[in-house]
CSV table of C-alpha atoms in Angstrom, one decimal:
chain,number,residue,atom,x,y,z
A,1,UNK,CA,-23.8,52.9,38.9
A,2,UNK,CA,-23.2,51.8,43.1
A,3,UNK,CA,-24.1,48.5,43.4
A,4,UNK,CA,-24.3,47.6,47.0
A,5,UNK,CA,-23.6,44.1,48.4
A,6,UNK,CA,-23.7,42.3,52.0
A,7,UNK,CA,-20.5,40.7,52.1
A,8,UNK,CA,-19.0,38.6,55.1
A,9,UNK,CA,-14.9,39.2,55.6
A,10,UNK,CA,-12.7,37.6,58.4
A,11,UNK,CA,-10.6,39.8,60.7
A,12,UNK,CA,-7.4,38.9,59.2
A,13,UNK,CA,-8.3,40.7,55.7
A,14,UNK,CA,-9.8,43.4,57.7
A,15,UNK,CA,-6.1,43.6,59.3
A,16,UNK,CA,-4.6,43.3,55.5
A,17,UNK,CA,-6.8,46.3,54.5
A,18,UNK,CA,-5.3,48.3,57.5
A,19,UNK,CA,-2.8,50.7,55.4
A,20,UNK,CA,-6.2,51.7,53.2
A,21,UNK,CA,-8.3,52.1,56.0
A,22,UNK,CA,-6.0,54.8,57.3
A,23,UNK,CA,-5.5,56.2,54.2
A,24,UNK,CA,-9.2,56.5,53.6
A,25,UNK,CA,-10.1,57.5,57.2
A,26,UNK,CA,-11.7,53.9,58.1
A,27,UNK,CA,-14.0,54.2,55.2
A,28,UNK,CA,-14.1,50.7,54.6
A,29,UNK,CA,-15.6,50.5,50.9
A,30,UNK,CA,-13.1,53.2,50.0
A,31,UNK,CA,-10.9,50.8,51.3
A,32,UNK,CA,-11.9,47.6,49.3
A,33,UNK,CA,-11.7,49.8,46.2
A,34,UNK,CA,-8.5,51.1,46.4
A,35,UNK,CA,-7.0,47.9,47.1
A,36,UNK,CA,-8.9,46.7,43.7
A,37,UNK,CA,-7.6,49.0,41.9
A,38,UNK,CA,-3.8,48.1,43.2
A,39,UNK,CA,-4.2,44.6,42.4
A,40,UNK,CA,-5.9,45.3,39.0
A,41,UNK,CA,-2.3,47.7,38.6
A,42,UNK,CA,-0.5,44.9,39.8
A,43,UNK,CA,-2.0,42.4,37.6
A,44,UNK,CA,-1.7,44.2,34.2
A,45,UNK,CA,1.9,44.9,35.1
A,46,UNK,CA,2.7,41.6,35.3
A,47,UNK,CA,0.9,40.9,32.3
A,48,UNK,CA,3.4,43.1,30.3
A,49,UNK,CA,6.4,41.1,31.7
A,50,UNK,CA,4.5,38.1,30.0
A,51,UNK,CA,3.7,39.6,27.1
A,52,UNK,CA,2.6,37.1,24.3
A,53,UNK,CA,2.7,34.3,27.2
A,54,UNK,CA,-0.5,35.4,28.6
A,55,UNK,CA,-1.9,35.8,25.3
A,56,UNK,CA,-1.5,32.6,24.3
A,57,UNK,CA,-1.9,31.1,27.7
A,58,UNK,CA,-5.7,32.2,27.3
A,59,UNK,CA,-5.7,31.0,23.5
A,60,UNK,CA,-4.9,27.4,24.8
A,61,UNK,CA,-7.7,27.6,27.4
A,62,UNK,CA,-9.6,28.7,24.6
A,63,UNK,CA,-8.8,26.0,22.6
A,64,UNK,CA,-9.1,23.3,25.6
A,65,UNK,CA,-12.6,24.8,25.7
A,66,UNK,CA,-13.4,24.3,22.3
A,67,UNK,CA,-12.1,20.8,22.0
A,68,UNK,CA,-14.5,19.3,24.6
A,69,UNK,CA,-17.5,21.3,23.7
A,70,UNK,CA,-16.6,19.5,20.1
A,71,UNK,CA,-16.2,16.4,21.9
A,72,UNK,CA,-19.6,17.1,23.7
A,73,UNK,CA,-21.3,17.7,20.8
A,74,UNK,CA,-19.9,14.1,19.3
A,75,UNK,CA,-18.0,16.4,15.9
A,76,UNK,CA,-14.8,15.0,17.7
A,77,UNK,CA,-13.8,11.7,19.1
A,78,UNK,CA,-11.3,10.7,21.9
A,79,UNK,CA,-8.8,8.3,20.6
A,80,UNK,CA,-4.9,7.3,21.7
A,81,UNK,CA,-1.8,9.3,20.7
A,82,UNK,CA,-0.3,6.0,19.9
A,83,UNK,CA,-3.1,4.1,18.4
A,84,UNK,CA,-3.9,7.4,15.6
A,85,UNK,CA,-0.3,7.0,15.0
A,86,UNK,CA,-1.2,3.1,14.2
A,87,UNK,CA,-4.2,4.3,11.8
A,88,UNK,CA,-2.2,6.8,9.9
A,89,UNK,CA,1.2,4.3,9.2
A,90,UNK,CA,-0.9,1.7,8.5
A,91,UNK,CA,-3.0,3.7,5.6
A,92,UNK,CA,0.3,5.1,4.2
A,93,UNK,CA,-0.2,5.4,0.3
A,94,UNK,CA,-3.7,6.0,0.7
A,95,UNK,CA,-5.4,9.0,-0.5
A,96,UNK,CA,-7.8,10.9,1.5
A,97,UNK,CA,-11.2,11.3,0.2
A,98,UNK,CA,-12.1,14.6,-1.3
A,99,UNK,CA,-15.1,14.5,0.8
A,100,UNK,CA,-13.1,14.0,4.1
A,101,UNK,CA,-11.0,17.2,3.5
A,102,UNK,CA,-14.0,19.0,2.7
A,103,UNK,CA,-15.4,18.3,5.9
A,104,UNK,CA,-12.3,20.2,7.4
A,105,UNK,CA,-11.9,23.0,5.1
A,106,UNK,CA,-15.2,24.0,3.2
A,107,UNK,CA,-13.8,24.8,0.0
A,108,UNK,CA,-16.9,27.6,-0.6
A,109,UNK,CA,-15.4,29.7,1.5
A,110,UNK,CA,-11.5,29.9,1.5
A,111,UNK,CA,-10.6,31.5,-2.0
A,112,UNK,CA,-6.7,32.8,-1.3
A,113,UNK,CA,-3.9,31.3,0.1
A,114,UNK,CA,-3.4,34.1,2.9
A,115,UNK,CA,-7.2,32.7,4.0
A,116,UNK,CA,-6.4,29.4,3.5
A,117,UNK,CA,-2.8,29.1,6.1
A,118,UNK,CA,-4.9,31.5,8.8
A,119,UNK,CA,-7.8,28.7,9.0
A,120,UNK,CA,-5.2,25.6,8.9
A,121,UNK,CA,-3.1,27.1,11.7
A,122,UNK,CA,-6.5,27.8,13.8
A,123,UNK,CA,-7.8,24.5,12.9
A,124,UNK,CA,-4.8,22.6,14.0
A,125,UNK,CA,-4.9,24.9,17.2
A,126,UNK,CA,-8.2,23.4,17.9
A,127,UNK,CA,-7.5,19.7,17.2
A,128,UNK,CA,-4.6,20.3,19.5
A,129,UNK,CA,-1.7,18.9,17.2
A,130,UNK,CA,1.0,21.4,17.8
A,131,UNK,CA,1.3,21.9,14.0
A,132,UNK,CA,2.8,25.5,12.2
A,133,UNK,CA,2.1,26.1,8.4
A,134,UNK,CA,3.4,28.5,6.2
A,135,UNK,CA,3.0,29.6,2.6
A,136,UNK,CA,5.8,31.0,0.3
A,137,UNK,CA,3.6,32.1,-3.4
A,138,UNK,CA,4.6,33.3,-6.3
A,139,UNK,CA,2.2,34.5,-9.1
A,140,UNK,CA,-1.1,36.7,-9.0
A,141,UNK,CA,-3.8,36.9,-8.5
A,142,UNK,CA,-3.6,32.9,-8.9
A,143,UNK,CA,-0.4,31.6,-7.4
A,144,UNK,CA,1.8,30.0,-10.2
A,145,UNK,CA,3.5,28.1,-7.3
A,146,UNK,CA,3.1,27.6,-3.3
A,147,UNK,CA,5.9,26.2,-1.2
A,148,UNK,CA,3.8,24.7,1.6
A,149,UNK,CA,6.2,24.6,5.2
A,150,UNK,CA,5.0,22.3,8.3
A,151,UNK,CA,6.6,22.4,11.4
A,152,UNK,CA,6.6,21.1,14.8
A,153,UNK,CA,4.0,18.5,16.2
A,154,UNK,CA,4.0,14.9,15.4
A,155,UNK,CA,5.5,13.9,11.7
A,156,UNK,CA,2.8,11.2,11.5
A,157,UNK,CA,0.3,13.8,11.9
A,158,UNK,CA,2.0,16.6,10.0
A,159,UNK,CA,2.0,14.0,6.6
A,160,UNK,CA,-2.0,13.7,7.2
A,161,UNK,CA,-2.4,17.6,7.3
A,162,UNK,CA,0.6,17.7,4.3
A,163,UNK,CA,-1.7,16.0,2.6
A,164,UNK,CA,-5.2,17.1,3.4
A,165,UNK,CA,-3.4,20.7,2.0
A,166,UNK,CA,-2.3,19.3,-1.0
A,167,UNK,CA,-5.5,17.9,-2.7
A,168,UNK,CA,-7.3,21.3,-1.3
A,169,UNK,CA,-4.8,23.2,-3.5
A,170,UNK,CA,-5.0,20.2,-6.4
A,171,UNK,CA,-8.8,20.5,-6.8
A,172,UNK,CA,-9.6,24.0,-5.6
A,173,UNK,CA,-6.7,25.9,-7.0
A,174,UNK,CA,-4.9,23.6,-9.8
A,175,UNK,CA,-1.3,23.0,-7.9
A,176,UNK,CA,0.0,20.1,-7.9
A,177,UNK,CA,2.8,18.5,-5.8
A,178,UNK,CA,6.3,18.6,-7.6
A,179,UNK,CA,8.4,17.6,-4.6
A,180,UNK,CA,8.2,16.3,-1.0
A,181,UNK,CA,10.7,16.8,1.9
A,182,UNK,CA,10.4,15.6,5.2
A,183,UNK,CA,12.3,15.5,8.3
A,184,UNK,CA,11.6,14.8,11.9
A,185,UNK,CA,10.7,18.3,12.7
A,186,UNK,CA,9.6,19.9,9.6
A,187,UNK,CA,7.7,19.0,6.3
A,188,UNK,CA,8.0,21.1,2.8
A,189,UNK,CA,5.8,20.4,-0.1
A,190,UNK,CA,6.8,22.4,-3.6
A,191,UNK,CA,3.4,22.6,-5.9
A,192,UNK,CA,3.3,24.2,-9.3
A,193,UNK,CA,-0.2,25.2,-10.9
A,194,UNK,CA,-1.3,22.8,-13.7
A,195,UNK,CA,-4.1,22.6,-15.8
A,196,UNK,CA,-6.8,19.6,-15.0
A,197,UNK,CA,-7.3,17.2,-18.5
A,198,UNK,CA,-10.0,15.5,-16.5
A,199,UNK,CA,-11.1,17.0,-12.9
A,200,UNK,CA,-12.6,13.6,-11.7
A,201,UNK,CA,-9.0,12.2,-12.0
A,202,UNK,CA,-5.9,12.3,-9.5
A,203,UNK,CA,-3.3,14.4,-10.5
A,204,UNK,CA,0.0,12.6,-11.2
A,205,UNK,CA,2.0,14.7,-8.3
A,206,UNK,CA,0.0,14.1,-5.5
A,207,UNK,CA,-0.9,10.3,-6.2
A,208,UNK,CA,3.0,9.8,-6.8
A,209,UNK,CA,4.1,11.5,-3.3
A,210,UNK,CA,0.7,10.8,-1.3
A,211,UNK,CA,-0.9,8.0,-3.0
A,212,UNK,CA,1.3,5.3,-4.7
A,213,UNK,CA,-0.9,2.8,-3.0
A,214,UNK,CA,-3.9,4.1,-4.0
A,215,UNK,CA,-4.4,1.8,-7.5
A,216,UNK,CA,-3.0,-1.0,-6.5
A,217,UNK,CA,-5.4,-1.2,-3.3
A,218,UNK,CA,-8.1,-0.6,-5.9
A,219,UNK,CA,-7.5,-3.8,-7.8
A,220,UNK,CA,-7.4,-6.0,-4.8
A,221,UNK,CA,-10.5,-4.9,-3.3
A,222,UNK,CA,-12.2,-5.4,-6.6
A,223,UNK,CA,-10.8,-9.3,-6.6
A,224,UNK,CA,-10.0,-9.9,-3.3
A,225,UNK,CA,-10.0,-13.6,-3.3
A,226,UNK,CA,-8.1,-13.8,-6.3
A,227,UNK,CA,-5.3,-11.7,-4.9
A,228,UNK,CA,-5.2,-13.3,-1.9
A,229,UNK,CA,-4.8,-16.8,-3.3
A,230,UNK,CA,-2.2,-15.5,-5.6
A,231,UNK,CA,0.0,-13.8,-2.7
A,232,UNK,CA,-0.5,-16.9,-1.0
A,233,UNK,CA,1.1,-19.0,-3.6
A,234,UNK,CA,4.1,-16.8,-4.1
A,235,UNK,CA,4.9,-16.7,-0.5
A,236,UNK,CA,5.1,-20.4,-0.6
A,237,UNK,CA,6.9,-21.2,-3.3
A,238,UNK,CA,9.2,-18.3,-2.6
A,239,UNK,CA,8.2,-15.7,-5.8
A,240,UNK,CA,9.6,-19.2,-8.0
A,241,UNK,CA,6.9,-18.1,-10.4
A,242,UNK,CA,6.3,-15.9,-14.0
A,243,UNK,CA,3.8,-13.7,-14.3
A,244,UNK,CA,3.6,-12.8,-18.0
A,245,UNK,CA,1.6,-11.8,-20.9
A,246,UNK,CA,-0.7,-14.9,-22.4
A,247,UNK,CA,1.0,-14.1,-25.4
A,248,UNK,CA,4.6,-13.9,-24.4
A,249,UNK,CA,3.8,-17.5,-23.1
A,250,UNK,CA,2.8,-19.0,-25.8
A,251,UNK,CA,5.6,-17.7,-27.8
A,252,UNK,CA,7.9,-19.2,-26.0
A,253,UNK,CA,5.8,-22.7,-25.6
A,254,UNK,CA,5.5,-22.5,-29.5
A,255,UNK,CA,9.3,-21.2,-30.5
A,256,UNK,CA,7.5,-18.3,-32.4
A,257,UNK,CA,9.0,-14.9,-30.6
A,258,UNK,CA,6.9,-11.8,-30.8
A,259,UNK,CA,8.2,-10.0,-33.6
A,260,UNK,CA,9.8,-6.2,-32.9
A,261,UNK,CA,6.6,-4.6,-34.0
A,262,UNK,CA,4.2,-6.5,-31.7
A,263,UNK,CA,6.5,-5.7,-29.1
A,264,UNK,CA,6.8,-2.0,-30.0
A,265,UNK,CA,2.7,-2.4,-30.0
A,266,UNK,CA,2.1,-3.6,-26.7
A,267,UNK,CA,5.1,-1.0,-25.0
A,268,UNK,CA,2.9,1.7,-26.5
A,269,UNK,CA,-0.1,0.0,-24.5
A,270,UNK,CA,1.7,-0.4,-21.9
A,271,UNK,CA,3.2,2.8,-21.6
A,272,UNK,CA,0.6,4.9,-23.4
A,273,UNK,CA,2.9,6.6,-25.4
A,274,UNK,CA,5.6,5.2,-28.7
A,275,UNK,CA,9.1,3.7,-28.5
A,276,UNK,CA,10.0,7.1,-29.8
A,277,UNK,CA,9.0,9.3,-27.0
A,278,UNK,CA,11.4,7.9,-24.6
A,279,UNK,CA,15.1,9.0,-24.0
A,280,UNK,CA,17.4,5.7,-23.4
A,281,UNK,CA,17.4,5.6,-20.1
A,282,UNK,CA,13.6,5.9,-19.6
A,283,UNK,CA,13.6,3.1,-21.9
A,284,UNK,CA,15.9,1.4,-19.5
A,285,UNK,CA,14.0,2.2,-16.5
A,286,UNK,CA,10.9,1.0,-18.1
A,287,UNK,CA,12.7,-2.1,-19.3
A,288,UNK,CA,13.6,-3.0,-15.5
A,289,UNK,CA,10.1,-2.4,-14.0
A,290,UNK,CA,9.0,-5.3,-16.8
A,291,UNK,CA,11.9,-7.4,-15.8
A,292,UNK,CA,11.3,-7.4,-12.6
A,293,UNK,CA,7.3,-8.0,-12.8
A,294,UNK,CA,8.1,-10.9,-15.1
A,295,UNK,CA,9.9,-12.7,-13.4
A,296,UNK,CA,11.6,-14.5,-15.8
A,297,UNK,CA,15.4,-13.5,-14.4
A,298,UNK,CA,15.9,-13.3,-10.7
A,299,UNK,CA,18.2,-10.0,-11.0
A,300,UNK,CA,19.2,-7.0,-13.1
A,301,UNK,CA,21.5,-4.6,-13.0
A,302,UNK,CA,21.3,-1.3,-14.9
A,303,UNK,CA,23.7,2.0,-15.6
A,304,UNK,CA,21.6,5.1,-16.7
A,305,UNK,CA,24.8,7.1,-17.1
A,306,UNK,CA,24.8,9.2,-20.8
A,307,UNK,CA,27.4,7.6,-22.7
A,308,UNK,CA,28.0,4.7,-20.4
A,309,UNK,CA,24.5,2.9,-20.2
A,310,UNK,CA,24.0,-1.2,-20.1
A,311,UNK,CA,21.7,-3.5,-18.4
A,312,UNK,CA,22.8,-6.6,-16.9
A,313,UNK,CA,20.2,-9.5,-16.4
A,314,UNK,CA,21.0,-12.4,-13.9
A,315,UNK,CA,19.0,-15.6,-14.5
A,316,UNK,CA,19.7,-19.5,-13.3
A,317,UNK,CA,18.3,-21.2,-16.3
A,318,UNK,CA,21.2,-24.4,-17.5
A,319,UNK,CA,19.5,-25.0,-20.5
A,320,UNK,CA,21.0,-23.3,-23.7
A,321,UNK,CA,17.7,-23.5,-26.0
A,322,UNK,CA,16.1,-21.2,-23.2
A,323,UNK,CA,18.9,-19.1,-22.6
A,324,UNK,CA,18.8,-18.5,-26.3
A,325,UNK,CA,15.4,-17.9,-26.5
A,326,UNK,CA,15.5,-15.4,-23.2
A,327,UNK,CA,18.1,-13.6,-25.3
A,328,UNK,CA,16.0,-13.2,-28.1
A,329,UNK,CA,13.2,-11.9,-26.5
A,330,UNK,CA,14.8,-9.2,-24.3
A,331,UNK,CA,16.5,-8.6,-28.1
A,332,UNK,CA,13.3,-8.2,-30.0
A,333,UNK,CA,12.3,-5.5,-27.2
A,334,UNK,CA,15.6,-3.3,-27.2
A,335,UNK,CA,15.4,-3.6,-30.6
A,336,UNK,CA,11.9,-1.8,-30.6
A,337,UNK,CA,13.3,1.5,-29.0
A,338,UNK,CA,15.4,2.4,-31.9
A,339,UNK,CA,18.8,2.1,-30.1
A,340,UNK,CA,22.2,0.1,-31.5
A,341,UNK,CA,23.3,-1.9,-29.0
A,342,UNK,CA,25.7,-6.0,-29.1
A,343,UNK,CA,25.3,-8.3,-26.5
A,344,UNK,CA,27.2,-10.3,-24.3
A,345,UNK,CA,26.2,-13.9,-22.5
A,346,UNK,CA,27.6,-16.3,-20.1
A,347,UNK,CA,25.5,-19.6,-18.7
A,348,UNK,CA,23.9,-17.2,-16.0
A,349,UNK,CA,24.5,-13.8,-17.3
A,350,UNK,CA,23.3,-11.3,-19.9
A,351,UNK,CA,24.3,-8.0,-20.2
A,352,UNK,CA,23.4,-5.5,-23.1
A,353,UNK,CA,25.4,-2.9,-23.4
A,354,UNK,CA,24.3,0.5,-24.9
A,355,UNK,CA,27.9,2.9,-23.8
A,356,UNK,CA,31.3,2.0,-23.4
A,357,UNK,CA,31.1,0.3,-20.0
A,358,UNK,CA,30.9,-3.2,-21.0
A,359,UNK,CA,34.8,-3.3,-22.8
A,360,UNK,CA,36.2,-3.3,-19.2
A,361,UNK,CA,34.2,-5.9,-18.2
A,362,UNK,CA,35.2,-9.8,-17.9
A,363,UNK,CA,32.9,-12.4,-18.4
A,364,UNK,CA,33.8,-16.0,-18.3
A,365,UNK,CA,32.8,-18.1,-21.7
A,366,UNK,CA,31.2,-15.1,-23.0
A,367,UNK,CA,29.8,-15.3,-26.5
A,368,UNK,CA,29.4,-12.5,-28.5
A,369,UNK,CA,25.6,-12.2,-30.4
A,370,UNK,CA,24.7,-9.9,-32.8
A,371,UNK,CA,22.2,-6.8,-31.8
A,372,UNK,CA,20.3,-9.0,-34.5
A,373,UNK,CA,20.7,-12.6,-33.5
A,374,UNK,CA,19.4,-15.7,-35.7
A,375,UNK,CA,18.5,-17.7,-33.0
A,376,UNK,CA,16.3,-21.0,-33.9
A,377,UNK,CA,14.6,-23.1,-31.1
């Protein structure tokens, strides 16, 4: 098909056509084509010297496109590099609503892993944020485990998309995380498949690595008031407080200890499982997080080591009755776990010793007790 067009061209393109004018007798519309079809030539050649630079050249434009349409269209909002940044640090430890990622990636229609990296890395082409993800899977046709790799962009923005991924794959395909690295350029998350006990619930993985916050905000927004008195009143008396069981307290108002059972009672509520299902140094580890919410020492020490293990409580009380008693009670609780252990005392030390380490160490007026002291108030 000819299509025929007036068109208006100055002399000094007339005098650039000159070399296809002669060449095409002065026919000037054999002219103009010919020198279309050298610049078309011209073009594409240089277009293979870019290679994959073009290509994603017009991608970016693509994506620039896309991003203001969206922004038109009021799906996306404008906001500041540096105040998003703000947002995300300051809701660390947070977990994303289920219903948030789903409005990203619509869990009806991505099925596979291969699917699911393709629309992540086109969806963070269109939001612009610079972010590459690969998969490494093992296991079919249901991966057994996924090795999720981030890399490049912003890290603040790669841990929201770290995330978003990982409780897709937790709800959607039954991985959960195992392990999290993260660097300044580049972000790896190790999932493993699991098997839900309750689907409503969090798995343990990705609330430990994404959302150790998460509870603990819970609580304060249900009594707000209450927490915020109580932080209050620790700041200003500088944590001088105890925070302890009602009946821990009056056990030691009335001289009347809890007795090795209660205590292996309430660990088992506390922990959800018996004495018996812990190795030593759980029992240790657990001992410390109790210690340390008590408050009724002001530092401890602990050695997890396998042959070698001891824990070491620091406290500033001068008064021997409740030095005694203190040793008691952190007695009547190792005593629970089923592990032989002697301790050791000085006015502002105890250290209960479990290994070998404690023979090399000095303790002035130490006082050996019995792992089953008689201790009267």
């Amino acid at each position: 098909m000819i299509v025929r067009k007036n068109i208006s061209i100055d002399q000094c393109y007339i005098d650039k056509l000159k070399p296809f004018l002669d060449k095409n007798n002065g026919n000037l519309s054999a002219a103009i084509r010919d020198s279309i079809e050298t610049a078309c030539q011209l073009i594409e050649e240089k277009n293979g010297e870019k290679g994959d630079n073009s290509k994603d050249s017009n991608q970016a434009l693509r994506n620039a496109e896309s991003r203001n349409r969206m922004i038109e269209e009021e799906e996306f909002l404008l906001i500041h590099h540096t105040m998003l940044e703000w947002f995300i640090r300051k809701t660390s430890g947070l977990l994303i609503e289920e219903s948030t990622v789903y409005e990203l990636i619509n869990p009806y229609t991505i099925k596979k892993i291969p699917d699911f990296i393709d629309y992540v890395n086109a969806l963070n082409n269109r939001l612009g944020w610079k972010i590459k993800v690969d998969a490494e899977c093992t296991g079919s046709p249901e991966p057994e485990s996924v090795i999720l790799t981030l890399s490049n962009g912003n890290p603040c923005f790669r841990g929201v998309i770290a995330h978003s991924l990982s409780l897709f794959l937790a709800k959607q395909m039954k991985l959960d995380i195992q392990g999290l690295f993260s660097r300044s350029n580049v972000t790896k998350v190790y999932l493993r498949r699991f098997e839900f006990l309750d689907y409503e619930k969090i798995p343990k993985g990705l609330e430990e690595y994404f959302g150790p916050m998460e509870s603990t905000f819970k609580e304060i927004r249900k009594r707000p008031e209450f927490w915020k008195n109580l932080i209050k009143i620790y700041r200003e008396q500088n944590y001088q407080r105890l925070s302890m069981n009602k009946k821990v307290f009056e056990a030691f108002v009335s001289g009347d200890l809890p007795s090795v059972d209660d205590i292996a009672r309430e660990f088992e509520l506390f922990t959800g499982k018996p004495p018996e299902a812990f190795t030593l140094s759980e029992h240790i580890m657990i001992f410390k997080a109790l210690y340390l919410t008590d408050n009724i020492g002001t530092e401890i020490e602990v050695c997890t080591e396998k042959g070698s293990e001891y824990v070491r409580l620091i406290h500033d009380y001068c008064d021997s009755k409740v030095c005694e008693r203190v040793i008691c009670y952190y007695s009547n609780i190792f005593k629970c776990i089923g592990h032989p252990f002697t301790v050791t005392s000085s006015p502002h030390m105890i250290v209960f010793e479990f290994g070998k380490n404690l023979n090399n160490i000095r303790i002035p007026e130490s006082r050996l007790i019995s792992s089953e002291p008689s201790l009267t108030p």
